Amino acid sequence: MKKVNRNNEAIDVTTVGGRIKKLRTDAGYTQEELAARLHLEGKSAISNYENNSRGVSAEMLTQLSRLFHVSADYILNGDTPDNLDLVVNEAIEILNNLKTDKANQSALEVLRQIQILEG
């Protein structure tokens, strides 16, 4: 299955590298930004992962899983549990990027109100 990123380029999500690229582009990171978040020297390591010319170590797999809030199984095999919800992952990413305590508290209050409405 191929997905299309924001630049309308097809991303082959049937490979480990393709899934990493999809996660990166969906999160809005450049290769340089992802490398910095993973404490890598430059974008070449990310490029090598995405082109499947470099394998992902167990440590890097753990870091990617945590950063993108997905399972290692998803990155390695494309497996997703039935209860994996992309909306939840996007909400987590938004919450992680909030910069102030006031913004965090406001977001939690909105979520609590939605929860009440859902009853």
PDB file of C-alpha atoms in Angstrom:
ATOM      1  CA  MET A   1       0.000   0.000   0.000  1.00  0.00           C
ATOM      2  CA  LYS A   2       1.363   3.418  -0.899  1.00  0.00           C
ATOM      3  CA  LYS A   3       0.482   6.629   0.842  1.00  0.00           C
ATOM      4  CA  VAL A   4       0.952  10.127  -0.522  1.00  0.00           C
ATOM      5  CA  ASN A   5       2.759  12.760   1.512  1.00  0.00           C
ATOM      6  CA  ARG A   6       2.199  16.510   1.523  1.00  0.00           C
ATOM      7  CA  ASN A   7       4.368  16.969  -1.571  1.00  0.00           C
ATOM      8  CA  ASN A   8       2.212  14.451  -3.474  1.00  0.00           C
ATOM      9  CA  GLU A   9       5.147  12.044  -3.709  1.00  0.00           C
ATOM     10  CA  ALA A  10       4.220   8.395  -3.305  1.00  0.00           C
ATOM     11  CA  ILE A  11       5.718   6.812  -0.200  1.00  0.00           C
ATOM     12  CA  ASP A  12       6.076   3.053  -0.258  1.00  0.00           C
ATOM     13  CA  VAL A  13       4.930   2.087   3.240  1.00  0.00           C
ATOM     14  CA  THR A  14       5.596  -1.600   2.559  1.00  0.00           C
ATOM     15  CA  THR A  15       9.219  -1.127   3.682  1.00  0.00           C
ATOM     16  CA  VAL A  16      10.765  -0.148   7.009  1.00  0.00           C
ATOM     17  CA  GLY A  17      12.306   2.923   5.387  1.00  0.00           C
ATOM     18  CA  GLY A  18       9.023   3.895   3.795  1.00  0.00           C
ATOM     19  CA  ARG A  19       7.218   3.693   7.116  1.00  0.00           C
ATOM     20  CA  ILE A  20       9.912   5.834   8.765  1.00  0.00           C
ATOM     21  CA  LYS A  21       9.597   8.403   5.975  1.00  0.00           C
ATOM     22  CA  LYS A  22       5.804   8.374   6.278  1.00  0.00           C
ATOM     23  CA  LEU A  23       5.990   8.901  10.034  1.00  0.00           C
ATOM     24  CA  ARG A  24       8.510  11.722   9.571  1.00  0.00           C
ATOM     25  CA  THR A  25       6.556  13.547   6.881  1.00  0.00           C
ATOM     26  CA  ASP A  26       3.243  13.111   8.692  1.00  0.00           C
ATOM     27  CA  ALA A  27       4.853  14.678  11.764  1.00  0.00           C
ATOM     28  CA  GLY A  28       6.081  17.549   9.606  1.00  0.00           C
ATOM     29  CA  TYR A  29       9.790  16.951  10.222  1.00  0.00           C
ATOM     30  CA  THR A  30      12.566  17.403   7.709  1.00  0.00           C
ATOM     31  CA  GLN A  31      15.318  14.814   7.698  1.00  0.00           C
ATOM     32  CA  GLU A  32      17.520  17.353   9.477  1.00  0.00           C
ATOM     33  CA  GLU A  33      14.904  17.953  12.184  1.00  0.00           C
ATOM     34  CA  LEU A  34      14.383  14.250  12.781  1.00  0.00           C
ATOM     35  CA  ALA A  35      18.139  13.685  12.969  1.00  0.00           C
ATOM     36  CA  ALA A  36      18.416  16.439  15.572  1.00  0.00           C
ATOM     37  CA  ARG A  37      15.557  14.967  17.646  1.00  0.00           C
ATOM     38  CA  LEU A  38      17.309  11.594  17.560  1.00  0.00           C
ATOM     39  CA  HIS A  39      20.699  13.155  18.399  1.00  0.00           C
ATOM     40  CA  LEU A  40      22.239  12.105  15.100  1.00  0.00           C
ATOM     41  CA  GLU A  41      25.006  14.074  13.374  1.00  0.00           C
ATOM     42  CA  GLY A  42      23.138  14.847  10.171  1.00  0.00           C
ATOM     43  CA  LYS A  43      20.375  13.924   7.805  1.00  0.00           C
ATOM     44  CA  SER A  44      22.396  11.221   6.021  1.00  0.00           C
ATOM     45  CA  ALA A  45      21.490   8.600   8.639  1.00  0.00           C
ATOM     46  CA  ILE A  46      17.789   9.386   8.213  1.00  0.00           C
ATOM     47  CA  SER A  47      18.164   9.250   4.443  1.00  0.00           C
ATOM     48  CA  ASN A  48      19.873   5.864   4.740  1.00  0.00           C
ATOM     49  CA  TYR A  49      17.059   4.527   6.944  1.00  0.00           C
ATOM     50  CA  GLU A  50      14.398   5.829   4.568  1.00  0.00           C
ATOM     51  CA  ASN A  51      16.165   4.361   1.526  1.00  0.00           C
ATOM     52  CA  ASN A  52      16.538   1.004   3.299  1.00  0.00           C
ATOM     53  CA  SER A  53      20.290   1.151   2.812  1.00  0.00           C
ATOM     54  CA  ARG A  54      20.893   1.073   6.570  1.00  0.00           C
ATOM     55  CA  GLY A  55      19.221  -1.185   9.115  1.00  0.00           C
ATOM     56  CA  VAL A  56      17.556   0.215  12.223  1.00  0.00           C
ATOM     57  CA  SER A  57      19.228  -0.759  15.502  1.00  0.00           C
ATOM     58  CA  ALA A  58      17.161  -1.813  18.489  1.00  0.00           C
ATOM     59  CA  GLU A  59      18.017   1.469  20.228  1.00  0.00           C
ATOM     60  CA  MET A  60      16.980   3.551  17.196  1.00  0.00           C
ATOM     61  CA  LEU A  61      13.801   1.487  16.833  1.00  0.00           C
ATOM     62  CA  THR A  62      12.923   2.300  20.439  1.00  0.00           C
ATOM     63  CA  GLN A  63      13.598   6.004  19.914  1.00  0.00           C
ATOM     64  CA  LEU A  64      11.509   6.131  16.735  1.00  0.00           C
ATOM     65  CA  SER A  65       8.643   4.237  18.383  1.00  0.00           C
ATOM     66  CA  ARG A  66       8.575   6.654  21.305  1.00  0.00           C
ATOM     67  CA  LEU A  67       8.921   9.768  19.180  1.00  0.00           C
ATOM     68  CA  PHE A  68       6.128   8.807  16.784  1.00  0.00           C
ATOM     69  CA  HIS A  69       3.937   6.973  19.327  1.00  0.00           C
ATOM     70  CA  VAL A  70       3.795   3.785  17.289  1.00  0.00           C
ATOM     71  CA  SER A  71       4.796   0.227  18.063  1.00  0.00           C
ATOM     72  CA  ALA A  72       8.094  -1.267  16.998  1.00  0.00           C
ATOM     73  CA  ASP A  73       5.999  -3.873  15.173  1.00  0.00           C
ATOM     74  CA  TYR A  74       4.514  -1.137  13.013  1.00  0.00           C
ATOM     75  CA  ILE A  75       7.936   0.199  12.033  1.00  0.00           C
ATOM     76  CA  LEU A  76       9.410  -3.243  11.381  1.00  0.00           C
ATOM     77  CA  ASN A  77       6.458  -5.088   9.861  1.00  0.00           C
ATOM     78  CA  GLY A  78       3.697  -2.598   9.187  1.00  0.00           C
ATOM     79  CA  ASP A  79       1.582  -4.372  11.800  1.00  0.00           C
ATOM     80  CA  THR A  80      -0.932  -2.221  13.593  1.00  0.00           C
ATOM     81  CA  PRO A  81      -3.207  -3.424  16.364  1.00  0.00           C
ATOM     82  CA  ASP A  82      -6.907  -3.058  15.690  1.00  0.00           C
ATOM     83  CA  ASN A  83      -7.219  -0.413  18.374  1.00  0.00           C
ATOM     84  CA  LEU A  84      -4.438   1.817  16.980  1.00  0.00           C
ATOM     85  CA  ASP A  85      -6.081   5.110  16.166  1.00  0.00           C
ATOM     86  CA  LEU A  86      -4.298   7.656  14.000  1.00  0.00           C
ATOM     87  CA  VAL A  87      -6.401  10.447  15.522  1.00  0.00           C
ATOM     88  CA  VAL A  88      -5.066   9.546  18.973  1.00  0.00           C
ATOM     89  CA  ASN A  89      -1.503   9.607  17.649  1.00  0.00           C
ATOM     90  CA  GLU A  90      -2.070  13.024  16.098  1.00  0.00           C
ATOM     91  CA  ALA A  91      -3.591  14.323  19.339  1.00  0.00           C
ATOM     92  CA  ILE A  92      -0.584  13.052  21.277  1.00  0.00           C
ATOM     93  CA  GLU A  93       1.775  14.780  18.856  1.00  0.00           C
ATOM     94  CA  ILE A  94      -0.140  18.050  19.226  1.00  0.00           C
ATOM     95  CA  LEU A  95      -0.063  17.785  23.011  1.00  0.00           C
ATOM     96  CA  ASN A  96       3.649  17.017  22.983  1.00  0.00           C
ATOM     97  CA  ASN A  97       4.317  20.157  20.959  1.00  0.00           C
ATOM     98  CA  LEU A  98       2.424  22.557  23.237  1.00  0.00           C
ATOM     99  CA  LYS A  99       4.874  24.992  24.754  1.00  0.00           C
ATOM    100  CA  THR A 100       3.237  26.377  27.894  1.00  0.00           C
ATOM    101  CA  ASP A 101       1.546  24.971  30.965  1.00  0.00           C
ATOM    102  CA  LYS A 102      -1.457  27.177  30.182  1.00  0.00           C
ATOM    103  CA  ALA A 103      -1.790  25.593  26.732  1.00  0.00           C
ATOM    104  CA  ASN A 104      -1.501  22.102  28.244  1.00  0.00           C
ATOM    105  CA  GLN A 105      -4.168  22.861  30.845  1.00  0.00           C
ATOM    106  CA  SER A 106      -6.466  24.343  28.198  1.00  0.00           C
ATOM    107  CA  ALA A 107      -6.056  21.284  25.985  1.00  0.00           C
ATOM    108  CA  LEU A 108      -6.849  18.957  28.875  1.00  0.00           C
ATOM    109  CA  GLU A 109      -9.940  20.969  29.738  1.00  0.00           C
ATOM    110  CA  VAL A 110     -11.194  20.744  26.149  1.00  0.00           C
ATOM    111  CA  LEU A 111     -10.616  16.980  26.154  1.00  0.00           C
ATOM    112  CA  ARG A 112     -12.496  16.636  29.450  1.00  0.00           C
ATOM    113  CA  GLN A 113     -15.421  18.589  28.017  1.00  0.00           C
ATOM    114  CA  ILE A 114     -15.501  16.321  24.967  1.00  0.00           C
ATOM    115  CA  GLN A 115     -15.419  13.299  27.274  1.00  0.00           C
ATOM    116  CA  ILE A 116     -18.397  14.666  29.211  1.00  0.00           C
ATOM    117  CA  LEU A 117     -20.326  15.259  25.975  1.00  0.00           C
ATOM    118  CA  GLU A 118     -19.638  11.698  24.853  1.00  0.00           C
ATOM    119  CA  GLY A 119     -21.134  10.586  28.174  1.00  0.00           C
TER     120      GLY A 119
END
